[in-house]
Short mmCIF file of N, CA and C in Angstrom, two decimals:
data_model
loop_
_atom_site.label_atom_id
_atom_site.label_comp_id
_atom_site.label_asym_id
_atom_site.label_seq_id
_atom_site.Cartn_x
_atom_site.Cartn_y
_atom_site.Cartn_z
N MET I 1 0.04 -4.39 1.31
CA MET I 1 0.61 -3.11 1.65
C MET I 1 1.88 -2.86 0.88
N LYS I 2 2.51 -3.90 0.39
CA LYS I 2 3.76 -3.72 -0.32
C LYS I 2 3.57 -3.32 -1.79
N GLY I 3 2.41 -3.56 -2.31
CA GLY I 3 2.16 -3.21 -3.74
C GLY I 3 2.68 -4.27 -4.64
N GLY I 4 2.74 -3.94 -5.91
CA GLY I 4 3.24 -4.88 -6.88
C GLY I 4 2.18 -5.80 -7.49
N LEU I 5 0.94 -5.66 -7.08
CA LEU I 5 -0.06 -6.51 -7.66
C LEU I 5 -0.39 -6.03 -9.08
N GLN I 6 -0.46 -6.91 -9.99
CA GLN I 6 -0.68 -6.53 -11.41
C GLN I 6 -2.13 -6.81 -11.74
N GLY I 7 -2.62 -5.97 -12.62
CA GLY I 7 -4.00 -6.10 -13.08
C GLY I 7 -4.20 -5.34 -14.35
N LYS I 8 -5.47 -5.25 -14.77
CA LYS I 8 -5.79 -4.47 -15.95
C LYS I 8 -6.88 -3.49 -15.57
N THR I 9 -6.85 -2.31 -16.26
CA THR I 9 -7.89 -1.32 -16.09
C THR I 9 -9.09 -1.73 -16.90
N VAL I 10 -10.17 -0.99 -16.77
CA VAL I 10 -11.37 -1.21 -17.52
C VAL I 10 -11.11 -1.11 -19.03
N MET I 11 -10.15 -0.26 -19.35
CA MET I 11 -9.81 -0.05 -20.78
C MET I 11 -8.83 -1.06 -21.31
N GLY I 12 -8.36 -1.97 -20.44
CA GLY I 12 -7.47 -3.03 -20.88
C GLY I 12 -5.98 -2.76 -20.69
N ARG I 13 -5.65 -1.60 -20.16
CA ARG I 13 -4.22 -1.28 -19.91
C ARG I 13 -3.69 -2.01 -18.69
N ARG I 14 -2.45 -2.41 -18.71
CA ARG I 14 -1.82 -3.05 -17.58
C ARG I 14 -1.53 -2.02 -16.50
N THR I 15 -1.75 -2.39 -15.24
CA THR I 15 -1.45 -1.49 -14.15
C THR I 15 -0.84 -2.31 -12.97
N THR I 16 -0.11 -1.62 -12.12
CA THR I 16 0.50 -2.25 -10.96
C THR I 16 0.21 -1.36 -9.74
N THR I 17 -0.13 -2.01 -8.63
CA THR I 17 -0.40 -1.26 -7.43
C THR I 17 0.91 -0.72 -6.83
N ARG I 18 0.79 0.39 -6.09
CA ARG I 18 1.98 0.96 -5.46
C ARG I 18 2.00 0.60 -3.99
N GLU I 19 3.20 0.69 -3.41
CA GLU I 19 3.36 0.43 -2.00
C GLU I 19 2.72 1.56 -1.19
N VAL I 20 2.12 1.19 -0.05
CA VAL I 20 1.57 2.19 0.86
C VAL I 20 2.73 2.67 1.71
N THR I 21 2.98 3.96 1.65
CA THR I 21 4.09 4.54 2.42
C THR I 21 3.50 5.50 3.47
N GLY I 22 4.11 5.55 4.63
CA GLY I 22 3.69 6.48 5.67
C GLY I 22 2.68 5.82 6.60
N ILE I 23 2.88 5.95 7.90
CA ILE I 23 2.02 5.29 8.87
C ILE I 23 0.62 5.90 8.86
N ASP I 24 0.51 7.20 8.59
CA ASP I 24 -0.86 7.81 8.54
C ASP I 24 -1.69 7.17 7.46
N THR I 25 -1.10 6.92 6.33
CA THR I 25 -1.82 6.30 5.22
C THR I 25 -2.21 4.89 5.62
N ASN I 26 -1.33 4.15 6.28
CA ASN I 26 -1.66 2.78 6.70
C ASN I 26 -2.84 2.79 7.67
N ILE I 27 -2.83 3.68 8.62
CA ILE I 27 -3.90 3.75 9.63
C ILE I 27 -5.23 4.09 8.95
N LYS I 28 -5.23 5.08 8.10
CA LYS I 28 -6.46 5.48 7.39
C LYS I 28 -6.96 4.37 6.54
N LEU I 29 -6.06 3.70 5.84
CA LEU I 29 -6.46 2.57 4.98
C LEU I 29 -7.06 1.44 5.78
N ASN I 30 -6.39 1.09 6.89
CA ASN I 30 -6.91 0.00 7.72
C ASN I 30 -8.27 0.34 8.32
N ARG I 31 -8.48 1.58 8.78
CA ARG I 31 -9.75 1.98 9.30
C ARG I 31 -10.85 1.90 8.20
N ALA I 32 -10.53 2.40 7.05
CA ALA I 32 -11.49 2.36 5.90
C ALA I 32 -11.85 0.93 5.57
N LEU I 33 -10.87 0.06 5.50
CA LEU I 33 -11.14 -1.37 5.20
C LEU I 33 -11.98 -2.03 6.26
N TRP I 34 -11.70 -1.69 7.53
CA TRP I 34 -12.46 -2.26 8.64
C TRP I 34 -13.93 -1.82 8.56
N ILE I 35 -14.14 -0.52 8.33
CA ILE I 35 -15.51 -0.02 8.23
C ILE I 35 -16.23 -0.63 7.05
N LEU I 36 -15.55 -0.78 5.92
CA LEU I 36 -16.14 -1.42 4.75
C LEU I 36 -16.52 -2.85 5.04
N SER I 37 -15.64 -3.60 5.70
CA SER I 37 -15.94 -4.98 5.97
C SER I 37 -17.09 -5.12 6.95
N GLU I 38 -17.18 -4.19 7.92
CA GLU I 38 -18.35 -4.28 8.85
C GLU I 38 -19.63 -3.98 8.15
N ARG I 39 -19.62 -2.97 7.24
CA ARG I 39 -20.85 -2.68 6.49
C ARG I 39 -21.26 -3.82 5.59
N MET I 40 -20.27 -4.45 4.95
CA MET I 40 -20.56 -5.59 4.08
C MET I 40 -21.15 -6.75 4.91
N ALA I 41 -20.59 -6.99 6.11
CA ALA I 41 -21.12 -8.05 6.98
C ALA I 41 -22.54 -7.71 7.35
N GLY I 42 -22.81 -6.41 7.66
CA GLY I 42 -24.19 -6.00 8.01
C GLY I 42 -25.15 -6.24 6.84
N LEU I 43 -24.72 -5.91 5.63
CA LEU I 43 -25.57 -6.09 4.46
C LEU I 43 -25.80 -7.61 4.24
N LYS I 44 -24.77 -8.41 4.44
CA LYS I 44 -24.93 -9.85 4.27
C LYS I 44 -25.91 -10.39 5.33
N ALA I 45 -25.79 -9.95 6.53
CA ALA I 45 -26.75 -10.35 7.60
C ALA I 45 -28.16 -9.96 7.27
N GLY I 46 -28.31 -8.75 6.71
CA GLY I 46 -29.65 -8.31 6.28
C GLY I 46 -30.21 -9.12 5.13
N ALA I 47 -29.36 -9.49 4.22
CA ALA I 47 -29.77 -10.34 3.04
C ALA I 47 -30.15 -11.69 3.51
N ASP I 48 -29.53 -12.24 4.52
CA ASP I 48 -29.88 -13.55 5.05
C ASP I 48 -31.24 -13.56 5.67
N ASP I 49 -31.62 -12.41 6.34
CA ASP I 49 -32.93 -12.31 6.97
C ASP I 49 -34.05 -12.26 5.96
N ARG I 50 -33.79 -11.79 4.77
CA ARG I 50 -34.84 -11.62 3.74
C ARG I 50 -35.17 -12.97 3.06
N GLN I 51 -34.32 -13.95 3.19
CA GLN I 51 -34.56 -15.18 2.42
C GLN I 51 -35.49 -16.13 3.17
#
């Protein structure tokens, strides 16, 4: 949430993440991450059933 993570873009340029500011942004981000993780867990569970 504090930002400052360094990485590279697809084109090779250096980039740095920004800090998340504002509580609304934090709540929306946390909800989105939670939903994403639940869906990924569901996909993983479905993949385990196919093997």
